[in-house]
Tab-separated table of C-alpha atoms in Angstrom:
chain	number	residue	atom	x	y	z
A	273	MET	CA	29.110	16.011	-20.979
A	274	SER	CA	28.478	12.474	-19.727
A	275	THR	CA	29.959	11.525	-16.338
A	276	LYS	CA	29.211	7.820	-16.672
A	277	GLY	CA	32.078	5.800	-15.239
A	278	ARG	CA	33.800	8.899	-13.820
A	279	ALA	CA	35.869	8.295	-10.696
A	280	GLU	CA	34.199	9.952	-7.700
A	281	LYS	CA	35.533	10.631	-4.255
A	282	ARG	CA	33.175	8.759	-1.991
A	283	GLU	CA	33.223	9.556	1.702
A	284	TRP	CA	31.334	8.444	4.775
A	285	MET	CA	31.299	10.278	8.094
A	286	ILE	CA	30.499	7.771	10.825
A	287	GLY	CA	30.155	8.393	14.535
A	288	ALA	CA	30.457	5.243	16.628
A	289	LEU	CA	30.713	4.053	20.195
A	290	VAL	CA	34.404	3.287	19.898
A	291	ALA	CA	36.678	4.292	22.773
A	292	GLU	CA	39.180	7.123	22.316
A	293	VAL	CA	42.280	4.991	21.817
A	294	ILE	CA	43.693	5.432	18.289
A	295	PRO	CA	45.553	8.761	17.897
A	296	PRO	CA	43.621	11.296	15.768
A	297	GLY	CA	44.818	11.811	12.218
A	298	LYS	CA	44.721	10.346	8.698
A	299	TYR	CA	45.504	6.697	7.972
A	300	GLU	CA	45.847	4.874	4.638
A	301	ILE	CA	44.026	1.523	4.517
A	302	GLU	CA	44.158	-0.272	1.154
A	303	ASN	CA	42.731	2.290	-1.318
A	304	ALA	CA	40.939	4.308	1.366
A	305	ILE	CA	41.837	7.166	3.719
A	306	VAL	CA	40.427	6.901	7.245
A	307	THR	CA	40.483	10.102	9.289
A	308	ILE	CA	39.924	9.885	13.040
A	309	SER	CA	38.806	12.718	15.302
A	310	TYR	CA	37.261	13.116	18.754
A	311	PRO	CA	34.987	16.185	18.721
A	312	ASP	CA	32.774	16.934	21.707
A	313	HIS	CA	30.075	18.462	19.524
A	314	ILE	CA	28.921	17.893	15.948
A	315	THR	CA	26.428	19.433	13.511
A	316	LEU	CA	24.877	17.484	10.633
A	317	ALA	CA	22.404	19.359	8.434
A	318	HIS	CA	20.002	20.941	10.953
A	319	PHE	CA	20.924	18.465	13.717
A	320	SER	CA	23.347	19.456	16.467
A	321	PHE	CA	24.323	17.394	19.494
A	322	ARG	CA	27.039	16.772	22.054
A	323	LEU	CA	29.149	13.611	22.046
A	324	PRO	CA	30.321	11.680	25.123
A	325	VAL	CA	34.003	12.503	25.506
A	326	GLY	CA	36.253	9.438	25.644
A	327	TYR	CA	33.628	6.983	24.443
A	328	TYR	CA	32.979	8.216	20.937
A	329	THR	CA	35.010	8.329	17.725
A	330	VAL	CA	34.190	10.126	14.488
A	331	PHE	CA	35.559	8.369	11.400
A	332	GLN	CA	35.711	9.874	7.934
A	333	VAL	CA	36.313	7.139	5.375
A	334	ALA	CA	37.044	8.158	1.767
A	335	TRP	CA	37.825	6.111	-1.316
A	336	PRO	CA	37.604	6.597	-5.116
A	337	GLU	CA	34.802	4.786	-6.909
A	338	GLN	CA	33.370	4.722	-10.414
A	339	SER	CA	30.108	6.687	-10.464
A	340	SER	CA	28.427	3.894	-12.454
A	341	LYS	CA	29.105	1.486	-9.570
A	342	ARG	CA	27.768	3.690	-6.789
A	343	SER	CA	24.849	2.147	-4.912
A	344	SER	CA	22.522	3.482	-2.240
A	345	ASP	CA	21.378	0.187	-0.720
A	346	GLY	CA	23.441	0.381	2.450
A	347	SER	CA	26.284	-1.802	1.193
A	348	SER	CA	28.717	1.131	1.093
A	349	VAL	CA	28.322	2.042	4.759
A	350	VAL	CA	29.185	-1.586	5.512
A	351	ARG	CA	32.232	-1.230	3.240
A	352	ALA	CA	33.241	1.916	5.147
A	353	ILE	CA	32.970	-0.008	8.423
A	354	ASP	CA	35.162	-2.748	6.926
A	355	TYR	CA	37.899	-0.152	6.281
A	356	ILE	CA	37.539	1.094	9.858
A	357	ASN	CA	37.866	-2.452	11.207
A	358	ALA	CA	40.970	-3.026	9.080
A	359	LEU	CA	42.486	0.057	10.720
A	360	VAL	CA	41.464	-1.143	14.205
A	361	ASN	CA	43.076	-4.535	13.591
A	362	ASP	CA	46.261	-2.977	12.219
A	363	PHE	CA	46.472	-0.739	15.279
A	364	LYS	CA	45.933	-3.631	17.674
A	365	LEU	CA	48.398	-5.968	15.953
A	366	PRO	CA	51.600	-4.539	17.548
A	367	ASN	CA	49.776	-3.560	20.749
A	368	VAL	CA	47.985	-6.745	21.793
A	369	GLY	CA	47.923	-7.025	25.567
A	370	HIS	CA	48.053	-3.298	26.208
A	371	LEU	CA	45.593	-2.274	28.899
A	372	SER	CA	44.086	0.589	26.851
A	373	LEU	CA	43.095	-1.837	24.078
A	374	LEU	CA	40.583	-3.584	26.339
A	375	LYS	CA	38.176	-0.829	25.261
A	376	LEU	CA	38.894	-1.173	21.533
A	377	ARG	CA	37.339	-3.874	19.374
A	378	THR	CA	35.944	-4.523	15.917
A	379	MET	CA	32.790	-2.487	15.316
A	380	GLY	CA	29.557	-3.129	13.451
A	381	LEU	CA	26.350	-1.331	12.536
A	382	GLY	CA	25.163	-1.764	16.119
A	383	ASP	CA	27.911	0.615	17.279
A	384	VAL	CA	27.047	3.372	14.800
A	385	LEU	CA	24.999	6.288	16.118
A	386	PHE	CA	25.171	8.553	13.087
A	387	TRP	CA	26.419	8.477	9.537
A	388	THR	CA	26.222	10.529	6.379
A	389	GLU	CA	27.503	9.949	2.833
A	390	ILE	CA	29.373	12.582	0.835
A	391	VAL	CA	30.186	12.302	-2.888
A	392	ASP	CA	32.507	14.901	-4.430
A	393	GLY	CA	31.953	17.167	-1.443
A	394	LYS	CA	28.140	17.013	-1.448
A	395	ALA	CA	25.936	15.096	1.000
A	396	VAL	CA	23.902	12.532	-0.960
A	397	ASN	CA	22.698	10.150	1.722
A	398	GLY	CA	21.751	11.101	5.256
A	399	PRO	CA	22.386	12.193	7.801
A	400	ASN	CA	21.048	9.086	9.529
A	401	ILE	CA	21.058	9.784	13.236
A	402	ARG	CA	20.422	7.455	16.162
A	403	VAL	CA	21.525	9.973	18.806
A	404	PRO	CA	18.759	11.612	20.916
A	405	ASN	CA	18.193	15.336	20.307
A	406	GLU	CA	20.678	17.422	22.301
A	407	ALA	CA	22.704	14.943	24.322
A	408	TRP	CA	23.656	11.325	24.078
A	409	ASP	CA	21.518	9.278	26.461
A	410	PRO	CA	22.299	5.544	26.777
A	411	THR	CA	18.986	4.924	28.563
A	412	ALA	CA	16.844	6.304	25.731
A	413	ALA	CA	14.385	4.080	23.859
A	414	ARG	CA	14.733	1.051	26.117
A	415	PRO	CA	12.452	-1.918	25.329
A	416	SER	CA	9.631	-2.316	27.797
A	417	ALA	CA	9.821	-4.961	30.505
A	418	ASN	CA	6.617	-6.532	29.191
A	419	SER	CA	8.299	-7.333	25.866
A	420	PHE	CA	10.517	-10.004	27.399
A	421	ARG	CA	9.098	-10.853	30.828
A	422	ARG	CA	7.104	-13.842	29.561
A	423	HIS	CA	10.295	-15.372	28.104
A	424	LEU	CA	12.202	-15.329	31.407
A	425	GLU	CA	11.265	-18.914	32.226
A	426	ARG	CA	13.779	-21.268	30.640
A	427	ASP	CA	11.168	-22.964	28.481
A	428	ALA	CA	12.406	-25.614	26.055
A	429	PRO	CA	10.797	-24.195	22.871
A	430	HIS	CA	12.973	-21.057	23.113
A	431	GLN	CA	16.283	-22.698	24.061
A	432	VAL	CA	17.557	-22.629	20.470
A	433	ALA	CA	16.181	-19.134	19.875
A	434	ARG	CA	18.284	-17.943	22.824
A	435	ARG	CA	21.380	-19.322	21.135
A	436	PHE	CA	20.603	-17.291	18.013
A	437	VAL	CA	20.583	-14.106	20.084
A	438	LYS	CA	24.372	-14.526	20.199
A	439	CYS	CA	24.438	-14.573	16.384
A	440	PHE	CA	22.668	-11.214	16.204
A	441	GLU	CA	24.954	-9.761	18.876
A	442	LEU	CA	28.030	-10.847	16.912
A	443	LEU	CA	26.507	-9.565	13.675
A	444	GLU	CA	25.965	-6.068	15.048
A	445	VAL	CA	29.532	-5.724	16.326
A	446	GLY	CA	31.153	-6.931	13.112
A	447	PHE	CA	32.166	-10.524	13.946
A	448	TYR	CA	30.784	-11.920	10.701
A	449	SER	CA	32.817	-15.118	10.344
A	450	GLU	CA	31.974	-16.036	13.933
A	451	VAL	CA	28.261	-15.614	13.138
A	452	VAL	CA	28.535	-18.225	10.386
A	453	ILE	CA	30.355	-20.711	12.637
A	454	VAL	CA	27.842	-20.305	15.482
A	455	ALA	CA	24.786	-20.523	13.201
A	456	HIS	CA	26.176	-23.670	11.560
A	457	ALA	CA	26.957	-25.259	14.940
A	458	ILE	CA	23.414	-24.570	16.187
A	459	LEU	CA	21.893	-26.217	13.111
A	460	ASP	CA	24.238	-29.196	13.410
A	461	ASP	CA	23.317	-29.682	17.083
A	462	VAL	CA	19.577	-29.451	16.404
A	463	VAL	CA	19.732	-31.908	13.513
A	464	GLN	CA	21.775	-34.485	15.461
A	465	GLN	CA	19.455	-34.242	18.474
A	466	MET	CA	16.478	-34.668	16.149
A	467	HIS	CA	17.952	-37.827	14.625
A	468	GLN	CA	18.764	-39.309	18.014
A	469	SER	CA	15.166	-38.716	19.065
A	470	GLN	CA	13.798	-40.249	15.863
A	471	MET	CA	16.050	-43.299	16.169
A	472	LYS	CA	15.136	-43.743	19.848
A	473	GLU	CA	11.475	-43.899	18.871
A	474	ARG	CA	12.418	-46.754	16.537
A	475	GLY	CA	14.207	-48.714	19.236
A	476	LEU	CA	17.812	-47.650	18.734
A	477	ASP	CA	19.679	-46.535	21.856
A	478	LYS	CA	21.902	-43.441	22.077
A	479	THR	CA	25.098	-45.430	21.523
A	480	GLY	CA	23.772	-46.865	18.291
A	481	SER	CA	22.421	-43.587	16.968
A	482	THR	CA	25.671	-41.786	17.847
A	483	GLU	CA	27.697	-44.385	15.922
A	484	ILE	CA	25.512	-43.908	12.862
A	485	LEU	CA	25.701	-40.126	12.979
A	486	ARG	CA	29.457	-40.027	13.604
A	487	GLY	CA	30.030	-42.559	10.859
A	488	ILE	CA	28.864	-40.066	8.237
A	489	LYS	CA	31.926	-37.966	7.412
A	490	GLU	CA	31.394	-36.299	4.022
A	491	ASN	CA	28.508	-33.921	3.225
A	492	ARG	CA	27.239	-34.684	6.707
A	493	LEU	CA	24.449	-32.136	7.117
A	494	THR	CA	23.175	-32.723	3.587
A	495	ILE	CA	22.950	-36.471	4.199
A	496	TYR	CA	21.398	-35.902	7.638
A	497	LEU	CA	18.674	-33.682	6.192
A	498	VAL	CA	17.916	-35.520	2.961
A	499	ALA	CA	18.639	-39.256	2.727
A	500	LEU	CA	18.856	-40.082	6.448
A	501	LEU	CA	15.871	-37.882	7.352
A	502	LYS	CA	13.801	-39.568	4.640
A	503	LEU	CA	14.805	-42.953	6.043
A	504	VAL	CA	13.900	-42.231	9.683
A	505	SER	CA	10.888	-39.930	9.246
A	506	GLY	CA	9.606	-40.221	5.700
A	507	GLN	CA	10.372	-36.514	5.094
A	508	SER	CA	13.376	-34.681	3.630
A	509	LEU	CA	14.663	-31.152	3.274
A	510	ASP	CA	14.253	-31.051	-0.514
A	511	GLU	CA	10.564	-31.880	-0.097
A	512	MET	CA	10.081	-29.185	2.563
A	513	TRP	CA	11.941	-26.453	0.619
A	514	ASP	CA	12.677	-26.684	-3.093
A	515	GLN	CA	15.802	-24.534	-2.640
A	516	GLY	CA	16.792	-26.216	0.625
A	517	VAL	CA	19.616	-28.370	-0.704
A	518	PRO	CA	21.310	-25.562	-2.718
A	519	ALA	CA	21.001	-23.253	0.299
A	520	LEU	CA	22.426	-25.875	2.653
A	521	LYS	CA	25.333	-26.625	0.285
A	522	TRP	CA	26.063	-22.878	0.092
A	523	PHE	CA	25.994	-22.700	3.894
A	524	ASN	CA	28.292	-25.725	4.298
A	525	ARG	CA	30.760	-24.400	1.735
A	526	LEU	CA	30.875	-20.982	3.399
A	527	ARG	CA	31.437	-22.516	6.834
A	528	ASN	CA	34.234	-24.745	5.510
A	529	GLU	CA	35.911	-21.852	3.690
A	530	ILE	CA	35.987	-19.945	6.977
A	531	ALA	CA	37.074	-22.882	9.155
A	532	HIS	CA	39.642	-24.370	6.774
A	533	GLY	CA	40.429	-21.794	4.084
A	534	GLY	CA	40.891	-18.565	5.996
A	535	HIS	CA	37.899	-16.865	4.348
A	536	LEU	CA	36.594	-13.768	6.138
A	537	ALA	CA	32.827	-13.533	5.825
A	538	ASP	CA	31.113	-10.219	5.199
A	539	ARG	CA	27.900	-8.963	6.774
A	540	TRP	CA	25.694	-10.227	3.954
A	541	GLU	CA	27.131	-13.751	4.046
A	542	ALA	CA	26.712	-13.874	7.819
A	543	SER	CA	23.108	-12.670	7.589
A	544	ALA	CA	22.277	-15.229	4.900
A	545	ALA	CA	23.840	-17.990	7.011
A	546	VAL	CA	21.581	-17.105	9.951
A	547	PHE	CA	18.584	-17.127	7.602
A	548	VAL	CA	19.373	-20.623	6.308
A	549	SER	CA	19.907	-22.033	9.794
A	550	ILE	CA	16.678	-20.553	11.187
A	551	LYS	CA	14.688	-21.472	8.075
A	552	ILE	CA	15.704	-25.141	8.222
A	553	ILE	CA	15.028	-25.406	11.958
A	554	GLY	CA	11.666	-23.706	11.395
A	555	LEU	CA	10.795	-26.217	8.669
A	556	LEU	CA	11.708	-29.110	10.954
A	557	ASN	CA	9.406	-27.622	13.579
A	558	LEU	CA	6.527	-27.329	11.119
A	559	ALA	CA	7.107	-30.969	10.180
A	560	GLY	CA	6.752	-31.965	13.841
A	561	LEU	CA	10.364	-33.139	14.100
A	562	VAL	CA	11.744	-30.562	16.589
A	563	PRO	CA	10.030	-28.413	19.263
A	564	HIS	CA	12.008	-25.237	18.685
A	565	ILE	CA	10.229	-21.954	17.923
A	566	PHE	CA	11.374	-18.386	17.347
A	567	THR	CA	10.102	-14.991	18.418
A	568	LYS	CA	8.733	-12.614	15.800
A	569	ALA	CA	11.703	-10.298	16.357
A	570	ILE	CA	14.198	-13.044	15.528
A	571	LEU	CA	12.284	-14.111	12.416
A	572	ARG	CA	12.020	-10.550	11.119
A	573	SER	CA	15.694	-9.856	11.751
A	574	ALA	CA	16.725	-13.082	10.000
A	575	ALA	CA	14.550	-12.290	6.973
A	576	ALA	CA	15.852	-8.734	6.604
A	577	GLY	CA	19.547	-9.465	6.244
A	578	PHE	CA	20.119	-9.999	2.515
A	579	GLY	CA	22.482	-7.571	0.813
A	580	PRO	CA	22.799	-6.138	-2.705
A	581	ASN	CA	23.714	-9.483	-4.334
A	582	PRO	CA	21.610	-12.138	-2.579
A	583	PRO	CA	22.042	-15.860	-3.301
A	584	VAL	CA	19.723	-17.283	-5.966
A	585	TRP	CA	17.762	-19.221	-3.340
A	586	ALA	CA	17.028	-16.156	-1.193
A	587	PRO	CA	13.426	-14.879	-0.996
A	588	ILE	CA	13.555	-11.242	-2.107
A	589	GLY	CA	10.977	-8.709	-1.035
A	590	LEU	CA	8.509	-8.508	1.812
A	591	ASN	CA	5.744	-10.208	-0.175
A	592	LYS	CA	7.911	-13.293	-0.706
A	593	ILE	CA	8.839	-13.375	2.970
A	594	LYS	CA	5.189	-13.131	3.983
A	595	GLU	CA	4.470	-16.193	1.841
A	596	ASP	CA	7.234	-18.223	3.482
A	597	PRO	CA	5.812	-20.870	5.859
A	598	VAL	CA	8.502	-20.244	8.493
A	599	PHE	CA	8.559	-16.446	8.439
A	600	LYS	CA	4.995	-15.397	7.610
A	601	GLY	CA	3.861	-15.664	11.226
A	602	ALA	CA	6.225	-12.830	12.154
A	603	TYR	CA	4.094	-10.400	10.161
A	604	ASP	CA	0.621	-11.370	11.421
């Protein structure tokens, strides 16, 4: 008998570094059931380990889903985290200001130390475990000092890259709308500083260049990067990247929907926004218009963030990324 389209009970068990604040039990969130517990020990398949009491929460998130719609690309664990964050926000709403809530915040993939997927009572994905063997050890797998020591000097080429570190921090703790706003603000700053520099080279002082830039009200970044950039430098975004204008318009629309329409971005939108911002700044660098460069780690992270339904302008697959003029250097 065919089971196509049959409603399944989909469940994720997620262990995360979330403080022991919400009372254990079952909670209804939209069409999902979120169960909270605080075990001091857990066994997944042939893995068994202790959990740090007071600093760890185990969530079981279950919802019905058509079997034909089930995916295994990682989007469902993000959906499960969205349900958890809805519960966290609902719990905090009547308790804002309470001292115990200082340890409770929205979570993201960066907080998750293990997860496993269960469909109709059977494990189908995982367990995926980021907890060291027998006991949780927060000092495990630290990056080496040599990996960052040469970046400690506040060199100008990495000033913008340092600002993007905040985007990745926000992304991993679930602040997706904030990622979009920050990434857009960084791009806006870089583009305005670039234009002021270009206009200064042509004899226009800062007052004059600021008046020109502030005088452009509608479709500002698009005009800055196409018509105005062509005028002051002989180059334009659409010549550097054939999908640059559609990507920038998507980015602007998403930012405006968040800032003015109350839209809440998801992880995939936030990741794509970071990609667009870094890609455009990277193209401006290759064109000799800005000095800003990025580390390989930042480029790889930005290129790896597209979800199950990427925008039409997104480069899909490692081979495409390795052909991209901005990102290919990260894989040398």
